[in-house]
C-alpha atoms as an extended CHARMM CRD file, in Angstrom:
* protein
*
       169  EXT
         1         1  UNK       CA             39.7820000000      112.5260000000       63.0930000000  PROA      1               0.0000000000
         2         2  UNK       CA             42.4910000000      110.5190000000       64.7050000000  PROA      2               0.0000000000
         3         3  UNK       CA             41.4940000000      110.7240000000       68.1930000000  PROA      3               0.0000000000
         4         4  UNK       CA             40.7240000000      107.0720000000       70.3140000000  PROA      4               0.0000000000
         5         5  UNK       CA             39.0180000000      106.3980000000       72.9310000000  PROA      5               0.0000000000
         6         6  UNK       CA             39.5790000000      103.8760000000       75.2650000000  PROA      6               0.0000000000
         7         7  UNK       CA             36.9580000000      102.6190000000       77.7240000000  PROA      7               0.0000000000
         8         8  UNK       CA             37.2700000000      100.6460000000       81.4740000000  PROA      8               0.0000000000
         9         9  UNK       CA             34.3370000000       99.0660000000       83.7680000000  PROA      9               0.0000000000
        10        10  UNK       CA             34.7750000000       99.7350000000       87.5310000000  PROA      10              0.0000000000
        11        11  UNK       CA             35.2020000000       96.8020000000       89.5490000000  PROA      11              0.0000000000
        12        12  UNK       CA             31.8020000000       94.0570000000       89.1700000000  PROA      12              0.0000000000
        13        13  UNK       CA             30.8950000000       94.6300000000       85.6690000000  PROA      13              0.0000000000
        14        14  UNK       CA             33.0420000000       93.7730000000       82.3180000000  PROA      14              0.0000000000
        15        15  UNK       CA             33.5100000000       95.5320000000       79.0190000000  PROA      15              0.0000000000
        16        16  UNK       CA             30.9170000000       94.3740000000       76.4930000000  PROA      16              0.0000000000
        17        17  UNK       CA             32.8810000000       95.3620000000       72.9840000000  PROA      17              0.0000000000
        18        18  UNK       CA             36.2990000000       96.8860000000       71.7470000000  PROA      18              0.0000000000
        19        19  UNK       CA             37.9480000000       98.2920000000       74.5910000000  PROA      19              0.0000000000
        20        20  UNK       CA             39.3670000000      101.1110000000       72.2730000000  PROA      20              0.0000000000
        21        21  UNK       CA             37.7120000000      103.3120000000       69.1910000000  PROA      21              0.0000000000
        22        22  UNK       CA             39.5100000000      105.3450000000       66.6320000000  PROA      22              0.0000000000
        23        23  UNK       CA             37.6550000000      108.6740000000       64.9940000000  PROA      23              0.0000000000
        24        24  UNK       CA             37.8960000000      107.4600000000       61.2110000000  PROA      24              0.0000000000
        25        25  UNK       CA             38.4320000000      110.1030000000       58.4820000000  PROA      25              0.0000000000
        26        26  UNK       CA             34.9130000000      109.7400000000       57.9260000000  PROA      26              0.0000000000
        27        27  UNK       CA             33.8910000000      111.4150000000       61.1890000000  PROA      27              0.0000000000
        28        28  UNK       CA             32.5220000000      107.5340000000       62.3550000000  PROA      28              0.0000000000
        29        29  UNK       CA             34.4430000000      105.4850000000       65.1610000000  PROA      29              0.0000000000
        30        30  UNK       CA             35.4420000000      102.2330000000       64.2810000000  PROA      30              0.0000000000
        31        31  UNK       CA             33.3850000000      100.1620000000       66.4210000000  PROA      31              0.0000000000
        32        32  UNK       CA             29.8950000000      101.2090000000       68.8330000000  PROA      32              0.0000000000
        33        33  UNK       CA             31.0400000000      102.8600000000       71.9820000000  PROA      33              0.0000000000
        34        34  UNK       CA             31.2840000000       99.4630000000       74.1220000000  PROA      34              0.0000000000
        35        35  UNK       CA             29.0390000000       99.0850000000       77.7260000000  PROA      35              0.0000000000
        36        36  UNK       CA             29.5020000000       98.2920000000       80.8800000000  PROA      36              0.0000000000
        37        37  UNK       CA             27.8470000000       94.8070000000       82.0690000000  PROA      37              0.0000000000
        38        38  UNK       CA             27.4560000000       93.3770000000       85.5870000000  PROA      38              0.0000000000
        39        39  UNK       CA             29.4750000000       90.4820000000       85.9920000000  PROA      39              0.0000000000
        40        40  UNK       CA             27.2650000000       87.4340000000       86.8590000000  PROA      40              0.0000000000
        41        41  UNK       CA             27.8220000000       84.0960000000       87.7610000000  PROA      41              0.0000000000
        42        42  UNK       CA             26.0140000000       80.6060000000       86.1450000000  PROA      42              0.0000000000
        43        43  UNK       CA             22.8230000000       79.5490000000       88.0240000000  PROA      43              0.0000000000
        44        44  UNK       CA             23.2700000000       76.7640000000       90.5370000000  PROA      44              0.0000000000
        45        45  UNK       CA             22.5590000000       73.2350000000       89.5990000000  PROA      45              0.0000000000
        46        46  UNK       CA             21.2290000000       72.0510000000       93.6220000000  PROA      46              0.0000000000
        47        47  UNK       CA             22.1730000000       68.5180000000       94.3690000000  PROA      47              0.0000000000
        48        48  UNK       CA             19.8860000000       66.5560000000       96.2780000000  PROA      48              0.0000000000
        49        49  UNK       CA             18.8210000000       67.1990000000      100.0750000000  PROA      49              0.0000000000
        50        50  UNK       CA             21.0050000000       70.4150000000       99.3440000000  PROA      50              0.0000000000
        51        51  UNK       CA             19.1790000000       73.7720000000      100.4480000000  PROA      51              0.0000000000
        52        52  UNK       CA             19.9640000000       77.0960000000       99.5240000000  PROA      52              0.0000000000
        53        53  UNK       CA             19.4550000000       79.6900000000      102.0240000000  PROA      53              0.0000000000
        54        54  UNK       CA             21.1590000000       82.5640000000       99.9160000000  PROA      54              0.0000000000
        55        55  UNK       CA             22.1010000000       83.1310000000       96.5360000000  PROA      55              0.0000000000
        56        56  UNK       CA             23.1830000000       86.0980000000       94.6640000000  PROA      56              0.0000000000
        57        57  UNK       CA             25.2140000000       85.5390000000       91.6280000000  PROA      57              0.0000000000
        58        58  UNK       CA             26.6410000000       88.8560000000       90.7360000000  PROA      58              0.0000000000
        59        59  UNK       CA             30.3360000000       89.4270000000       91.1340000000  PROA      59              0.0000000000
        60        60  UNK       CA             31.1490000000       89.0650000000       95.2620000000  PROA      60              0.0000000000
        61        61  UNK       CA             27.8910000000       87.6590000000       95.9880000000  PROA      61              0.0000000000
        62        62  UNK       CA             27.7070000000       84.4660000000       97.7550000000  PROA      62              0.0000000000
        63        63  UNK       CA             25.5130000000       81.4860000000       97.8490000000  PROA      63              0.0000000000
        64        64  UNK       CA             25.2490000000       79.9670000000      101.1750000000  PROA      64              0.0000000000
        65        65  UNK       CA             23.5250000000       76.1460000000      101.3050000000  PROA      65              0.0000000000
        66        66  UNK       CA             22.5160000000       73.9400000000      104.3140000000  PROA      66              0.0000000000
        67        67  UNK       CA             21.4330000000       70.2590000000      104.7140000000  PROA      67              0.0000000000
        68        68  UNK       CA             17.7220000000       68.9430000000      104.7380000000  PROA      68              0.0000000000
        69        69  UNK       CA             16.8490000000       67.4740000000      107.9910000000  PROA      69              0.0000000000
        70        70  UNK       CA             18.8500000000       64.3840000000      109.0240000000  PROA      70              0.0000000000
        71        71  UNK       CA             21.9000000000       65.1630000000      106.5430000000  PROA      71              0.0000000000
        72        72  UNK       CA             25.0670000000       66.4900000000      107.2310000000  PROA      72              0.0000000000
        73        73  UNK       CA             27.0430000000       69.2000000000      104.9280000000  PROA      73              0.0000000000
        74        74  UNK       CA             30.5510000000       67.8410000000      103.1270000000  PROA      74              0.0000000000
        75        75  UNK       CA             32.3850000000       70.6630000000      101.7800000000  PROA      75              0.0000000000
        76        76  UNK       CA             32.3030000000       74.5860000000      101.9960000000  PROA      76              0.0000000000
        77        77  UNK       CA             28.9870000000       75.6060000000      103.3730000000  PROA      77              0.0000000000
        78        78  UNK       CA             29.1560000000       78.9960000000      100.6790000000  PROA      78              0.0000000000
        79        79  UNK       CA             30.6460000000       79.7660000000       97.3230000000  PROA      79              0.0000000000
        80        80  UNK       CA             31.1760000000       83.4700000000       96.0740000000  PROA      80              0.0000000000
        81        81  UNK       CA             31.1870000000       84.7300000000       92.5830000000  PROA      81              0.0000000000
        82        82  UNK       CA             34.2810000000       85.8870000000       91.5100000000  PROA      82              0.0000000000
        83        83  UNK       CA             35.5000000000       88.6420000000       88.9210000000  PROA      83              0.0000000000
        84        84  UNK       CA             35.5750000000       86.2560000000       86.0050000000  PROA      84              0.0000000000
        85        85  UNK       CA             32.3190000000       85.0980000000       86.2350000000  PROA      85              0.0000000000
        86        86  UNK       CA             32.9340000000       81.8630000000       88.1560000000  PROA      86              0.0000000000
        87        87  UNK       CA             32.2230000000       80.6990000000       91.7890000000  PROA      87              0.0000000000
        88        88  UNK       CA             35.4140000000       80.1770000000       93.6530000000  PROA      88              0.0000000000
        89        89  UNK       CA             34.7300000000       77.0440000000       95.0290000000  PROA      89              0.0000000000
        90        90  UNK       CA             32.7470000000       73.5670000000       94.4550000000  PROA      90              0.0000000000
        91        91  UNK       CA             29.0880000000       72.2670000000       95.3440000000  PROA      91              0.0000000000
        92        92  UNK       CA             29.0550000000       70.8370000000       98.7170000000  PROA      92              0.0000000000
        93        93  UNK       CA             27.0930000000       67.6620000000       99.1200000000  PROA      93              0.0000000000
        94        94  UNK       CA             24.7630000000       66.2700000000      102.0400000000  PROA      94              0.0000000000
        95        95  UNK       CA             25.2520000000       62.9950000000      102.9450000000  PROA      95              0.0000000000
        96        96  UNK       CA             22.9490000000       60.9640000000      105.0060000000  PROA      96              0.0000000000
        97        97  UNK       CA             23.3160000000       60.6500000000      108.7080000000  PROA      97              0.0000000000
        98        98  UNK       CA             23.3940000000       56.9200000000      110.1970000000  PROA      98              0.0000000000
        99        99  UNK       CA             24.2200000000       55.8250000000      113.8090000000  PROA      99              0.0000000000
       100       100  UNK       CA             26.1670000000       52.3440000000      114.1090000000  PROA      100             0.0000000000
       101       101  UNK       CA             24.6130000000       49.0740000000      114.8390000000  PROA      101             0.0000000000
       102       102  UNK       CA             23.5220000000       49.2830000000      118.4520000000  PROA      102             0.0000000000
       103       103  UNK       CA             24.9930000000       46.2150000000      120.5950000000  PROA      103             0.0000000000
       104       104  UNK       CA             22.1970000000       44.0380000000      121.8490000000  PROA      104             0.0000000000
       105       105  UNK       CA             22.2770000000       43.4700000000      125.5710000000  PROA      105             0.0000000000
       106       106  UNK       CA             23.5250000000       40.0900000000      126.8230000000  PROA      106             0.0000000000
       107       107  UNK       CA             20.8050000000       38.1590000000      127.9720000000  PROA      107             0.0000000000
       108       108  UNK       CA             18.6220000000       40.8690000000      125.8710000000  PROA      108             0.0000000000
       109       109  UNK       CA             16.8510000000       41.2370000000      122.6270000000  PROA      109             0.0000000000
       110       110  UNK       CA             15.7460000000       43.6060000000      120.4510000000  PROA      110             0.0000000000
       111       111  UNK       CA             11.9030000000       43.7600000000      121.2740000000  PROA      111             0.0000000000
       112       112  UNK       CA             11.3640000000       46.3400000000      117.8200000000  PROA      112             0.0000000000
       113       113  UNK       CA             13.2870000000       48.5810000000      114.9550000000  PROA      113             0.0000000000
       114       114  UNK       CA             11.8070000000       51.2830000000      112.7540000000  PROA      114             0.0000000000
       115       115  UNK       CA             10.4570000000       49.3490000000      109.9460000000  PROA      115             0.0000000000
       116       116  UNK       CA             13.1680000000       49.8380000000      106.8730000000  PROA      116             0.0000000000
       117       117  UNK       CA             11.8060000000       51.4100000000      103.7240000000  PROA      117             0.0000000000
       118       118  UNK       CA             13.9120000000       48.6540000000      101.5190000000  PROA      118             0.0000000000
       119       119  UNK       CA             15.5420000000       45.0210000000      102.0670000000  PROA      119             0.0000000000
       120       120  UNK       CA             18.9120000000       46.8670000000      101.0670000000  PROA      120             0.0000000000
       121       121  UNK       CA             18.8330000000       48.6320000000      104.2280000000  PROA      121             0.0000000000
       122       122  UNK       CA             17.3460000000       46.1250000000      106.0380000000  PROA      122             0.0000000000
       123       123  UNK       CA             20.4490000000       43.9890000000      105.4480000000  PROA      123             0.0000000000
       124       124  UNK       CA             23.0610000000       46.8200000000      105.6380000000  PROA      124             0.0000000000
       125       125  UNK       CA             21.4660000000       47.4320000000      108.7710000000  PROA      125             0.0000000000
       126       126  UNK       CA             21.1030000000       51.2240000000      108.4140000000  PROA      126             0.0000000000
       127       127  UNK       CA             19.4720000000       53.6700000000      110.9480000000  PROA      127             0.0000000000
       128       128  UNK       CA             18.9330000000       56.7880000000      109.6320000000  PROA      128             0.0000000000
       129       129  UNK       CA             18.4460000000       59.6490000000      111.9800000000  PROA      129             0.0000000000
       130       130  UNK       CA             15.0110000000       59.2460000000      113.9130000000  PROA      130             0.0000000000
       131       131  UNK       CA             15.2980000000       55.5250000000      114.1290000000  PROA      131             0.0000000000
       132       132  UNK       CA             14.0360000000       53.7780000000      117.3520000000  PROA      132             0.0000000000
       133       133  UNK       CA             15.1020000000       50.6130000000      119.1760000000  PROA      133             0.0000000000
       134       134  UNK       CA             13.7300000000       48.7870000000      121.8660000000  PROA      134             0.0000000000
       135       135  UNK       CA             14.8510000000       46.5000000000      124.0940000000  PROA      135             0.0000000000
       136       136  UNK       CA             13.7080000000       43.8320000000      126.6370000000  PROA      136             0.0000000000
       137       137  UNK       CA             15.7150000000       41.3930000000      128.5580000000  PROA      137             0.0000000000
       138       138  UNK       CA             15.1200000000       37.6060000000      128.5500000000  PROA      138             0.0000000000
       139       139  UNK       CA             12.9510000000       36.1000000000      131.4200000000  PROA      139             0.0000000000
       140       140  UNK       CA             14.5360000000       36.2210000000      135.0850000000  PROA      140             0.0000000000
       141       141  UNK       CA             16.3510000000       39.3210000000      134.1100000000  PROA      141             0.0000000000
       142       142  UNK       CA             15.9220000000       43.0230000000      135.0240000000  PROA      142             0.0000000000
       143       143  UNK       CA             16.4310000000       45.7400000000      132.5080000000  PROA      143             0.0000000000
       144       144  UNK       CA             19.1430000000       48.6800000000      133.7310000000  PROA      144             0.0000000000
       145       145  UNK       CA             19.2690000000       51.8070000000      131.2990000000  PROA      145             0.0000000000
       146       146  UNK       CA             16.6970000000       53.1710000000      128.3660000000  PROA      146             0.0000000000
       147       147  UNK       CA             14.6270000000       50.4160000000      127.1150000000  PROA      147             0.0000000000
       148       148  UNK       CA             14.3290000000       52.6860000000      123.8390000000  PROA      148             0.0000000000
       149       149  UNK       CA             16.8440000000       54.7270000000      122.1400000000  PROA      149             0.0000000000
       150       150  UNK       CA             16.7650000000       57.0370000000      119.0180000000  PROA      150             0.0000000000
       151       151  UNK       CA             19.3320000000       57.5570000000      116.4590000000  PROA      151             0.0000000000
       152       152  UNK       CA             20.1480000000       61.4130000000      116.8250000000  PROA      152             0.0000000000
       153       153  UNK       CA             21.2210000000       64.1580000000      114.5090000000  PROA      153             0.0000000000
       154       154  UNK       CA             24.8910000000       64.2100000000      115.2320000000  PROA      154             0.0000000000
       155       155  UNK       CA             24.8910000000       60.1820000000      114.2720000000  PROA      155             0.0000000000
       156       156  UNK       CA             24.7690000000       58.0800000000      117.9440000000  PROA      156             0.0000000000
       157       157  UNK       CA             22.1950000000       56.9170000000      120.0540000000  PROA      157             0.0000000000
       158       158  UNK       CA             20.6360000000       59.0690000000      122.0630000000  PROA      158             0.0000000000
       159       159  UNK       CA             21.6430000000       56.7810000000      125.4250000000  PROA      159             0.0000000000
       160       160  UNK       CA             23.7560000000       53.6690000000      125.5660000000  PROA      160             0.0000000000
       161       161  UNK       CA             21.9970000000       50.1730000000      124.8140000000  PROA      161             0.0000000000
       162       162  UNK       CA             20.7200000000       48.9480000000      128.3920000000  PROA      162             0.0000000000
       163       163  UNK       CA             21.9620000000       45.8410000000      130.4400000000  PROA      163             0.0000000000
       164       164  UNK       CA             19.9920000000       43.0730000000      131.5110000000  PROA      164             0.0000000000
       165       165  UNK       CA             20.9960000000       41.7330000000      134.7320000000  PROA      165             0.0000000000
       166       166  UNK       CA             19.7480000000       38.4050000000      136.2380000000  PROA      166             0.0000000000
       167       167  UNK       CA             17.7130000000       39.1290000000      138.9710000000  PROA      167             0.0000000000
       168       168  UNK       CA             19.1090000000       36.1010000000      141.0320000000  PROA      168             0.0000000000
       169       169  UNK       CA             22.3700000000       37.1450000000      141.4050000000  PROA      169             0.0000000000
């Protein structure tokens, strides 16, 4: 009677219940002996064309995310789960990758496009990573360069537009 206890997790898990106990004059401790509990971290909410390549949510784990094809990571590419239960950092996104508006040659014209899925990006003139453009020069002229280039992963073309040069000159 009279004699406490007091109770400690090691380092990963928390204290579920009193952290202390008395012996009551009844012969009963005050409270249940408390446990031990492995500290976990909430499930991930994925945003869109996020991937996650590794995930373990218990205190020091890390979850470690990548980009679906033609997308490009903003933000921390991992998180890790920290003692109280939270990850230490925010969701990355992945934004879409686009190459700029490709100059048309003088005395050239764009001969075809990869057909837009919408108006909107038909008019915004967005080329999304894949997208091909061909070229052709006007008559009396002679193409110099790639009649066809392709919007790339790392967002430019994968050669410079071409030059048309007259053939008289």
């Amino acid at each position: 009677m009279g004699h406490s206890a007091v109770f400690e997790c090691p380092i990963g898990y928390k204290l579920e219940g009193a952290s202390g106990i008395t012996c009551q004059y009844n012969g009963k401790w005050s409270a249940d002996v408390p446990r031990c509990e492995e500290i976990e971290c909430p499930l991930i909410n994925i945003p869109d064309n996020v991937l996650l390549i590794e995930h373990n949510n218990t205190f020091g784990g890390k979850a470690v995310f990548t980009c679906m094809w033609g997308h490009k990571l903003s933000g921390s590419q991992s998180i890790r789960c920290e003692s109280d239960g939270r990850w230490n950092g925010s969701m990355p996104t992945c934004l879409e990758i686009t190459c700029p508006v490709p100059e048309t040659p003088r005395s050239g014209r764009i001969v075809e496009q990869t057909r837009y899925p919408n108006k909107k990006q038909y008019r915004n003139r967005i080329y999304k990573v894949g997208a091909l453009m061909r070229f052709a020069c006007l008559p009396g002229h002679q193409l110099i360069g790639e009649a066809s280039i392709i919007c790339t992963e790392n967002g430019t073309w994968s050669h410079r537009p071409p030059v048309c040069k007259c053939r008289y000159d």
